[in-house]
mmCIF file of C-alpha atoms and ligand atoms in Angstrom:
data_model
loop_
_atom_site.group_PDB
_atom_site.id
_atom_site.type_symbol
_atom_site.label_atom_id
_atom_site.label_comp_id
_atom_site.label_asym_id
_atom_site.label_seq_id
_atom_site.Cartn_x
_atom_site.Cartn_y
_atom_site.Cartn_z
ATOM 1 C CA MET U 444 0.015 -0.051 0.065
ATOM 2 C CA THR U 445 0.919 3.632 -0.292
ATOM 3 C CA ALA U 446 2.443 5.191 3.007
ATOM 4 C CA GLY U 447 0.262 7.877 4.297
ATOM 5 C CA GLY U 448 0.772 11.273 3.173
ATOM 6 C CA THR U 449 3.108 10.528 0.228
ATOM 7 C CA CYS U 450 0.301 10.234 -2.663
ATOM 8 C CA GLY U 451 -2.053 12.974 -1.557
ATOM 9 C CA TYR U 452 -5.650 11.744 -2.044
ATOM 10 C CA ALA U 453 -4.558 9.294 -5.030
ATOM 11 C CA ASP U 454 -5.501 11.447 -7.981
ATOM 12 C CA GLU U 455 -2.100 12.997 -7.732
ATOM 13 C CA TYR U 456 -0.592 9.648 -8.145
ATOM 14 C CA ALA U 457 -3.001 8.212 -10.764
ATOM 15 C CA ASP U 458 -1.052 9.477 -13.744
ATOM 16 C CA PHE U 459 2.217 7.457 -12.848
ATOM 17 C CA VAL U 460 0.903 4.053 -11.982
ATOM 18 C CA ASP U 461 -2.184 1.944 -12.454
ATOM 19 C CA LEU U 462 -3.709 2.043 -8.866
ATOM 20 C CA ARG U 463 -5.455 -1.117 -9.236
ATOM 21 C CA THR U 464 -2.101 -2.884 -8.932
ATOM 22 C CA LEU U 465 -2.019 -1.795 -5.131
ATOM 23 C CA GLY U 466 -3.311 -3.714 -2.205
ATOM 24 C CA ALA U 467 -4.771 -0.548 -0.855
ATOM 25 C CA PHE U 468 -4.450 3.062 -0.883
ATOM 26 C CA VAL U 469 -3.548 5.253 2.314
ATOM 27 C CA THR U 470 -4.787 8.882 2.085
ATOM 28 C CA LYS U 471 -2.817 12.163 3.470
ATOM 29 C CA SER U 472 -3.523 12.935 7.122
ATOM 30 C CA ILE U 473 -7.076 14.242 7.138
ATOM 31 C CA THR U 474 -8.007 16.487 10.219
ATOM 32 C CA ALA U 475 -11.299 17.807 11.371
ATOM 33 C CA GLU U 476 -10.588 21.443 9.800
ATOM 34 C CA PRO U 477 -8.572 22.238 7.009
ATOM 35 C CA ARG U 478 -4.868 23.183 7.404
ATOM 36 C CA ALA U 479 -2.384 25.039 5.469
ATOM 37 C CA GLY U 480 0.625 23.393 6.874
ATOM 38 C CA ASN U 481 3.923 24.869 7.575
ATOM 39 C CA GLU U 482 5.992 27.686 5.898
ATOM 40 C CA TYR U 483 8.138 26.788 3.162
ATOM 41 C CA GLN U 484 10.701 25.315 2.853
ATOM 42 C CA ARG U 485 8.984 22.090 3.867
ATOM 43 C CA VAL U 486 10.909 19.379 2.236
ATOM 44 C CA ILE U 487 14.795 18.608 1.500
ATOM 45 C CA GLU U 488 16.438 15.889 0.210
ATOM 46 C CA THR U 489 19.144 14.241 2.353
ATOM 47 C CA ARG U 490 21.915 11.886 1.212
ATOM 48 C CA ALA U 491 19.874 8.905 1.941
ATOM 49 C CA GLY U 492 16.404 10.220 2.314
ATOM 50 C CA MET U 493 14.149 12.989 2.591
ATOM 51 C CA LEU U 494 13.413 15.370 5.519
ATOM 52 C CA ASN U 495 9.962 16.796 5.610
ATOM 53 C CA ALA U 496 7.826 19.228 7.666
ATOM 54 C CA ILE U 497 4.566 19.473 5.786
ATOM 55 C CA GLY U 498 2.621 20.382 8.926
ATOM 56 C CA LEU U 499 -0.376 18.158 8.082
ATOM 57 C CA ALA U 500 -1.559 20.521 5.211
ATOM 58 C CA ASN U 501 -4.802 18.876 3.930
ATOM 59 C CA VAL U 502 -8.335 19.934 2.892
ATOM 60 C CA GLY U 503 -10.055 19.096 6.128
ATOM 61 C CA LEU U 504 -12.762 16.563 6.815
ATOM 62 C CA LYS U 505 -15.823 18.553 4.891
ATOM 63 C CA ALA U 506 -13.969 18.995 1.689
ATOM 64 C CA PHE U 507 -12.434 15.343 1.871
ATOM 65 C CA LEU U 508 -15.934 13.941 1.928
ATOM 66 C CA ALA U 509 -17.460 16.462 -0.804
ATOM 67 C CA GLU U 510 -14.411 16.413 -3.309
ATOM 68 C CA LYS U 511 -12.042 13.553 -2.428
ATOM 69 C CA VAL U 512 -14.282 10.436 -1.749
ATOM 70 C CA PRO U 513 -15.809 10.593 -5.061
ATOM 71 C CA LEU U 514 -12.441 10.133 -6.524
ATOM 72 C CA LEU U 515 -11.414 7.548 -4.217
ATOM 73 C CA GLU U 516 -14.685 5.628 -5.063
ATOM 74 C CA LYS U 517 -13.501 5.197 -8.556
ATOM 75 C CA LEU U 518 -10.290 3.622 -7.615
ATOM 76 C CA LYS U 519 -12.008 0.088 -6.721
ATOM 77 C CA LEU U 520 -9.455 -0.491 -4.082
ATOM 78 C CA PRO U 521 -9.610 -0.694 -0.282
ATOM 79 C CA VAL U 522 -8.831 2.821 1.156
ATOM 80 C CA PHE U 523 -7.555 3.756 4.460
ATOM 81 C CA VAL U 524 -7.881 7.118 5.794
ATOM 82 C CA ASN U 525 -5.033 8.490 7.766
ATOM 83 C CA VAL U 526 -6.475 10.561 10.700
ATOM 84 C CA ALA U 527 -4.566 13.238 12.568
ATOM 85 C CA GLY U 528 -5.524 15.881 15.101
ATOM 86 C CA THR U 529 -4.498 17.968 18.188
ATOM 87 C CA THR U 530 -7.004 16.846 20.515
ATOM 88 C CA VAL U 531 -8.851 13.509 21.013
ATOM 89 C CA ASP U 532 -12.192 15.257 19.640
ATOM 90 C CA ASP U 533 -10.421 16.013 16.577
ATOM 91 C CA TYR U 534 -9.746 12.242 15.918
ATOM 92 C CA LEU U 535 -13.053 11.304 16.933
ATOM 93 C CA ALA U 536 -14.712 13.609 14.543
ATOM 94 C CA VAL U 537 -12.759 12.377 11.313
ATOM 95 C CA ALA U 538 -12.771 8.651 12.501
ATOM 96 C CA ALA U 539 -16.486 8.658 13.168
ATOM 97 C CA ALA U 540 -17.335 10.301 9.735
ATOM 98 C CA MET U 541 -15.475 7.462 8.021
ATOM 99 C CA GLU U 542 -17.787 4.972 9.364
ATOM 100 C CA GLY U 543 -20.464 6.113 6.839
ATOM 101 C CA VAL U 544 -18.193 6.010 3.757
ATOM 102 C CA LYS U 545 -18.446 2.801 1.983
ATOM 103 C CA VAL U 546 -15.055 2.748 0.154
ATOM 104 C CA VAL U 547 -13.152 3.281 3.562
ATOM 105 C CA ARG U 548 -12.176 0.093 4.866
ATOM 106 C CA GLY U 549 -10.402 1.410 7.863
ATOM 107 C CA VAL U 550 -8.554 4.320 9.417
ATOM 108 C CA GLU U 551 -4.979 4.740 10.345
ATOM 109 C CA LEU U 552 -4.294 6.889 13.262
ATOM 110 C CA ASN U 553 -1.344 9.215 12.970
ATOM 111 C CA ILE U 554 -0.547 9.775 16.727
ATOM 112 C CA SER U 555 2.741 11.595 15.942
ATOM 113 C CA CYS U 556 0.900 14.908 16.562
ATOM 114 C CA PRO U 557 1.052 17.362 19.475
ATOM 115 C CA ASN U 558 -1.582 17.053 22.029
ATOM 116 C CA VAL U 559 -2.639 20.711 22.721
ATOM 117 C CA LYS U 560 -4.268 19.702 25.852
ATOM 118 C CA ALA U 561 -0.930 17.963 27.316
ATOM 119 C CA GLY U 562 1.169 20.875 26.723
ATOM 120 C CA GLY U 563 1.961 19.721 22.997
ATOM 121 C CA ILE U 564 3.657 16.167 23.967
ATOM 122 C CA GLU U 565 3.010 13.946 21.091
ATOM 123 C CA PHE U 566 0.103 11.319 21.599
ATOM 124 C CA GLY U 567 2.489 8.922 20.129
ATOM 125 C CA THR U 568 5.495 9.224 22.505
ATOM 126 C CA ASP U 569 3.547 8.494 25.668
ATOM 127 C CA PRO U 570 1.952 4.867 25.938
ATOM 128 C CA SER U 571 -1.049 6.337 28.220
ATOM 129 C CA GLN U 572 -1.957 9.019 25.743
ATOM 130 C CA ALA U 573 -1.518 6.592 22.856
ATOM 131 C CA ALA U 574 -3.848 4.167 24.730
ATOM 132 C CA THR U 575 -6.550 6.749 25.391
ATOM 133 C CA ILE U 576 -6.841 8.034 21.868
ATOM 134 C CA THR U 577 -7.044 4.390 20.542
ATOM 135 C CA ARG U 578 -9.747 3.464 23.103
ATOM 136 C CA GLU U 579 -11.828 6.643 22.257
ATOM 137 C CA VAL U 580 -11.543 5.933 18.627
ATOM 138 C CA ARG U 581 -12.265 2.185 19.043
ATOM 139 C CA LYS U 582 -15.618 3.242 20.364
ATOM 140 C CA VAL U 583 -16.730 5.086 17.103
ATOM 141 C CA CYS U 584 -14.885 2.682 14.781
ATOM 142 C CA LYS U 585 -17.189 -0.322 14.060
ATOM 143 C CA LYS U 586 -17.275 -1.224 10.551
ATOM 144 C CA ASN U 587 -13.682 0.199 10.040
ATOM 145 C CA ILE U 588 -10.472 -1.475 10.806
ATOM 146 C CA LEU U 589 -8.461 0.564 13.309
ATOM 147 C CA ILE U 590 -4.811 0.760 12.476
ATOM 148 C CA VAL U 591 -2.498 2.772 14.847
ATOM 149 C CA LYS U 592 0.690 4.199 13.251
ATOM 150 C CA LEU U 593 3.775 4.145 15.771
ATOM 151 C CA SER U 594 5.975 6.821 16.151
ATOM 152 C CA PRO U 595 9.805 5.862 16.134
ATOM 153 C CA ASN U 596 10.717 8.807 18.320
ATOM 154 C CA VAL U 597 10.754 6.749 21.574
ATOM 155 C CA THR U 598 12.979 4.663 23.782
ATOM 156 C CA ASN U 599 10.640 1.624 23.900
ATOM 157 C CA ILE U 600 8.512 0.991 20.873
ATOM 158 C CA SER U 601 7.128 -2.334 22.141
ATOM 159 C CA ALA U 602 5.614 -0.318 25.299
ATOM 160 C CA LEU U 603 3.616 1.922 23.009
ATOM 161 C CA ALA U 604 2.655 -1.058 20.791
ATOM 162 C CA SER U 605 1.353 -2.996 23.803
ATOM 163 C CA ALA U 606 -0.438 0.132 25.122
ATOM 164 C CA VAL U 607 -2.268 0.594 21.731
ATOM 165 C CA VAL U 608 -2.944 -3.157 21.197
ATOM 166 C CA ASP U 609 -4.635 -3.483 24.874
ATOM 167 C CA ALA U 610 -6.668 -0.396 23.767
ATOM 168 C CA GLY U 611 -8.123 -2.166 20.806
ATOM 169 C CA ALA U 612 -5.953 -1.623 17.739
ATOM 170 C CA ASP U 613 -6.642 -4.140 14.969
ATOM 171 C CA ALA U 614 -3.258 -3.602 13.254
ATOM 172 C CA LEU U 615 -0.135 -1.504 13.838
ATOM 173 C CA SER U 616 1.770 0.570 11.140
ATOM 174 C CA MET U 617 5.299 1.112 11.941
ATOM 175 C CA ILE U 618 7.177 3.373 11.342
ATOM 176 C CA ASN U 619 6.454 7.093 11.161
ATOM 177 C CA THR U 620 9.411 9.504 10.300
ATOM 178 C CA LEU U 621 12.177 10.162 12.730
ATOM 179 C CA LYS U 622 12.608 13.601 14.188
ATOM 180 C CA ALA U 623 15.629 15.228 12.466
ATOM 181 C CA MET U 624 17.367 18.288 11.155
ATOM 182 C CA ALA U 625 19.298 20.086 8.365
ATOM 183 C CA ILE U 626 21.458 23.178 8.605
ATOM 184 C CA ASP U 627 22.316 25.711 5.916
ATOM 185 C CA VAL U 628 25.884 26.424 6.789
ATOM 186 C CA GLU U 629 26.462 29.528 4.906
ATOM 187 C CA LYS U 630 23.084 31.130 6.215
ATOM 188 C CA ARG U 631 23.781 29.454 9.419
ATOM 189 C CA ARG U 632 19.910 28.619 9.581
ATOM 190 C CA PRO U 633 17.969 25.606 9.704
ATOM 191 C CA VAL U 634 16.965 24.620 6.078
ATOM 192 C CA LEU U 635 13.297 23.725 7.157
ATOM 193 C CA ALA U 636 11.211 26.797 8.144
ATOM 194 C CA ASN U 637 9.857 24.733 10.798
ATOM 195 C CA VAL U 638 13.414 24.015 12.088
ATOM 196 C CA THR U 639 12.917 20.278 12.415
ATOM 197 C CA GLY U 640 11.121 17.726 10.393
ATOM 198 C CA GLY U 641 10.804 13.991 9.688
ATOM 199 C CA LEU U 642 13.275 11.850 8.329
ATOM 200 C CA SER U 643 12.260 9.107 5.823
ATOM 201 C CA GLY U 644 13.616 6.932 3.100
ATOM 202 C CA PRO U 645 16.611 4.272 2.871
ATOM 203 C CA ALA U 646 18.306 6.081 5.905
ATOM 204 C CA ILE U 647 15.849 4.970 8.256
ATOM 205 C CA ARG U 648 15.159 1.345 6.985
ATOM 206 C CA PRO U 649 17.537 -0.484 9.549
ATOM 207 C CA ILE U 650 15.864 1.407 12.320
ATOM 208 C CA ALA U 651 12.334 0.319 10.976
ATOM 209 C CA VAL U 652 13.422 -3.192 10.533
ATOM 210 C CA ARG U 653 14.526 -3.408 14.091
ATOM 211 C CA MET U 654 11.434 -1.925 15.415
ATOM 212 C CA VAL U 655 9.530 -4.300 13.329
ATOM 213 C CA HIS U 656 11.187 -7.133 14.697
ATOM 214 C CA GLU U 657 11.096 -6.167 18.323
ATOM 215 C CA VAL U 658 7.352 -5.293 18.306
ATOM 216 C CA TYR U 659 6.523 -8.632 16.424
ATOM 217 C CA ALA U 660 8.292 -10.681 18.918
ATOM 218 C CA GLN U 661 7.137 -8.849 21.874
ATOM 219 C CA VAL U 662 3.637 -7.867 21.327
ATOM 220 C CA ALA U 663 2.075 -8.330 17.818
ATOM 221 C CA ARG U 664 2.792 -12.175 17.427
ATOM 222 C CA PRO U 665 1.683 -13.046 20.838
ATOM 223 C CA ALA U 666 -1.470 -10.967 20.301
ATOM 224 C CA GLY U 667 -2.167 -11.972 16.927
ATOM 225 C CA VAL U 668 -2.129 -8.416 15.530
ATOM 226 C CA PRO U 669 -0.713 -7.833 12.242
ATOM 227 C CA ILE U 670 2.023 -5.188 11.506
ATOM 228 C CA ILE U 671 2.156 -3.158 8.293
ATOM 229 C CA GLY U 672 5.954 -2.221 8.022
ATOM 230 C CA MET U 673 7.249 0.797 6.300
ATOM 231 C CA GLY U 674 10.395 2.790 6.329
ATOM 232 C CA GLY U 675 12.914 3.296 3.423
ATOM 233 C CA ILE U 676 11.406 0.186 1.160
ATOM 234 C CA GLN U 677 12.593 0.849 -2.295
ATOM 235 C CA TYR U 678 13.508 -2.700 -3.659
ATOM 236 C CA PRO U 679 12.240 -6.240 -3.197
ATOM 237 C CA ASN U 680 15.002 -7.309 -0.566
ATOM 238 C CA ASP U 681 14.047 -4.274 1.459
ATOM 239 C CA ALA U 682 10.398 -5.385 1.543
ATOM 240 C CA LEU U 683 11.455 -9.111 2.305
ATOM 241 C CA GLU U 684 13.499 -7.761 5.422
ATOM 242 C CA PHE U 685 10.209 -6.430 6.735
ATOM 243 C CA LEU U 686 8.223 -9.543 6.087
ATOM 244 C CA LEU U 687 10.977 -11.972 7.563
ATOM 245 C CA ALA U 688 11.007 -9.414 10.571
ATOM 246 C CA GLY U 689 7.318 -10.070 11.145
ATOM 247 C CA ALA U 690 5.258 -7.423 9.029
ATOM 248 C CA THR U 691 2.157 -8.720 7.331
ATOM 249 C CA GLY U 692 1.510 -5.764 5.130
ATOM 250 C CA LEU U 693 3.900 -3.172 3.531
ATOM 251 C CA ALA U 694 3.648 0.542 2.745
ATOM 252 C CA ILE U 695 5.817 2.467 0.522
ATOM 253 C CA GLY U 696 6.380 6.255 0.673
ATOM 254 C CA THR U 697 9.683 8.264 -0.087
ATOM 255 C CA ALA U 698 10.744 5.674 -2.658
ATOM 256 C CA LEU U 699 7.711 6.611 -4.988
ATOM 257 C CA PHE U 700 9.142 10.096 -5.369
ATOM 258 C CA ILE U 701 12.047 8.263 -7.315
ATOM 259 C CA ASP U 702 10.386 5.588 -8.897
ATOM 260 C CA PRO U 703 6.565 5.764 -8.847
ATOM 261 C CA ALA U 704 6.309 2.374 -10.123
ATOM 262 C CA CYS U 705 8.559 0.756 -7.870
ATOM 263 C CA ILE U 706 5.700 -0.736 -5.848
ATOM 264 C CA ILE U 707 5.004 -3.175 -8.977
ATOM 265 C CA SER U 708 8.718 -4.171 -9.201
ATOM 266 C CA ILE U 709 8.950 -4.776 -5.425
ATOM 267 C CA ARG U 710 5.863 -6.926 -5.727
ATOM 268 C CA GLU U 711 7.283 -8.753 -8.452
ATOM 269 C CA GLY U 712 10.599 -9.342 -6.766
ATOM 270 C CA ILE U 713 8.608 -10.700 -3.612
ATOM 271 C CA ALA U 714 6.948 -13.253 -5.841
ATOM 272 C CA ASP U 715 10.141 -14.227 -7.570
ATOM 273 C CA TYR U 716 11.641 -14.884 -3.903
ATOM 274 C CA LEU U 717 8.885 -17.047 -2.846
ATOM 275 C CA ARG U 718 9.183 -19.150 -6.118
ATOM 276 C CA ARG U 719 12.940 -19.512 -5.863
ATOM 277 C CA HIS U 720 12.525 -20.656 -2.079
ATOM 278 C CA GLY U 721 9.539 -23.198 -2.943
ATOM 279 C CA HIS U 722 6.959 -21.153 -1.057
ATOM 280 C CA SER U 723 3.279 -21.065 -2.037
ATOM 281 C CA SER U 724 2.150 -18.266 -0.048
ATOM 282 C CA ILE U 725 3.667 -15.081 1.462
ATOM 283 C CA THR U 726 2.389 -15.929 4.820
ATOM 284 C CA GLU U 727 5.086 -18.793 4.977
ATOM 285 C CA ILE U 728 7.716 -16.035 5.186
ATOM 286 C CA ILE U 729 6.195 -13.653 7.588
ATOM 287 C CA GLY U 730 8.331 -13.546 10.847
ATOM 288 C CA ALA U 731 10.311 -16.342 9.492
ATOM 289 C CA LEU U 732 13.529 -14.758 10.499
ATOM 290 C CA LYS U 733 16.103 -17.017 12.182
ATOM 291 C CA VAL U 734 17.838 -15.577 15.387
HETATM 292 C C1 LIG Q 1361 6.340 14.053 2.255
HETATM 293 C C2 LIG Q 1361 5.919 13.032 3.310
HETATM 294 C C3 LIG Q 1361 4.729 13.148 3.740
HETATM 295 C C4 LIG Q 1361 3.926 12.421 4.820
HETATM 296 N N1 LIG Q 1361 2.840 12.622 5.521
HETATM 297 C C5 LIG Q 1361 2.293 12.056 6.533
HETATM 298 C C6 LIG Q 1361 0.919 12.071 6.752
HETATM 299 O O1 LIG Q 1361 0.330 12.921 6.428
HETATM 300 N N2 LIG Q 1361 0.548 11.264 7.771
HETATM 301 C C7 LIG Q 1361 1.348 10.168 8.297
HETATM 302 O O2 LIG Q 1361 0.845 9.361 8.962
HETATM 303 N N3 LIG Q 1361 2.619 9.950 7.791
HETATM 304 C C8 LIG Q 1361 3.170 10.772 6.954
HETATM 305 N N4 LIG Q 1361 4.542 10.495 6.145
HETATM 306 C C9 LIG Q 1361 5.230 9.378 6.806
HETATM 307 C C10 LIG Q 1361 5.102 8.022 5.867
HETATM 308 O O3 LIG Q 1361 3.709 7.622 5.871
HETATM 309 C C11 LIG Q 1361 5.987 6.936 6.290
HETATM 310 O O4 LIG Q 1361 5.628 6.669 7.679
HETATM 311 C C12 LIG Q 1361 7.489 7.447 6.393
HETATM 312 O O5 LIG Q 1361 7.771 8.120 5.486
HETATM 313 C C13 LIG Q 1361 8.269 6.164 6.282
HETATM 314 O O6 LIG Q 1361 8.248 5.656 4.916
HETATM 315 P P1 LIG Q 1361 8.985 5.666 3.912
HETATM 316 O O7 LIG Q 1361 10.560 5.675 3.989
HETATM 317 O O8 LIG Q 1361 8.863 4.677 2.828
HETATM 318 O O9 LIG Q 1361 8.774 7.021 3.339
HETATM 319 C C14 LIG Q 1361 4.894 11.335 5.337
HETATM 320 C C15 LIG Q 1361 6.265 11.175 4.738
HETATM 321 C C16 LIG Q 1361 6.786 11.892 3.665
HETATM 322 C C17 LIG Q 1361 8.038 11.698 2.994
#
């Protein structure tokens, strides 16, 4: 599937690849009210990835329902709506509205957002806040699958995973971007107007693989909760690392900016690996890492 926020609302990506070849489409983060996002410069390429501080720019719930959902309906694909906010009520408003949208199969909570009521601490860096938001959204999420997207900006990601699984998450997405920074040495100023941003792409892949490995062993496998792995996947072997570490689903973001069709070559590469190793189903390699 596409990684949330990297392919807009699908029409932006439709010219580059036949979207019907995807397993699912994940939207940009949707918030209750429209957001203009951060000042420019919001994106910079790094040596092995990308640093972004978009600031959750999006059309807001009302325009999403009126203007974007009709386009998503044409995809004939399962759609997951990535949900963000600065209060629990923000998340609830968007998640509840998605119950009425047929093409939406689930919501993915982006909990890497500052909680205004808790002094700006990210929901996703505090297990108790992450559990609260998951528990509250769970109550309004009936037909929809509830995915919680974990922040890697923590010391113990398994504690977070465990908190949201206990609170009712159906699946875990991991990982979101890592907090990072770049400096223009001539101007002696941060490159991003927001000062810091989120690092993605190949640079973060080994961190993401390690985190999937830990969460799979400590939380997801015992609880029977699937992981959607992401973070720097660009080639088939990258995807295979995530599957062997325990991911059931895969999402691709930054690599699509380099090669929008890599999602297809990655799938073909996985199929080729399965054939070479005599497997009849991808499920045979999920978590098949030997340690
Ligand atoms: C330009 C850009 C925008 C993103 N926007 C969002 C977003 O709106 N919501 C979200 O949960 N994650 C967002 N992400 C994070 C990605 O979904 C993904 O978790 C992360 O980039 C790691 O995967 P990748 O290395 O394949 O890009 C964004 C990433 C990028 C590069």
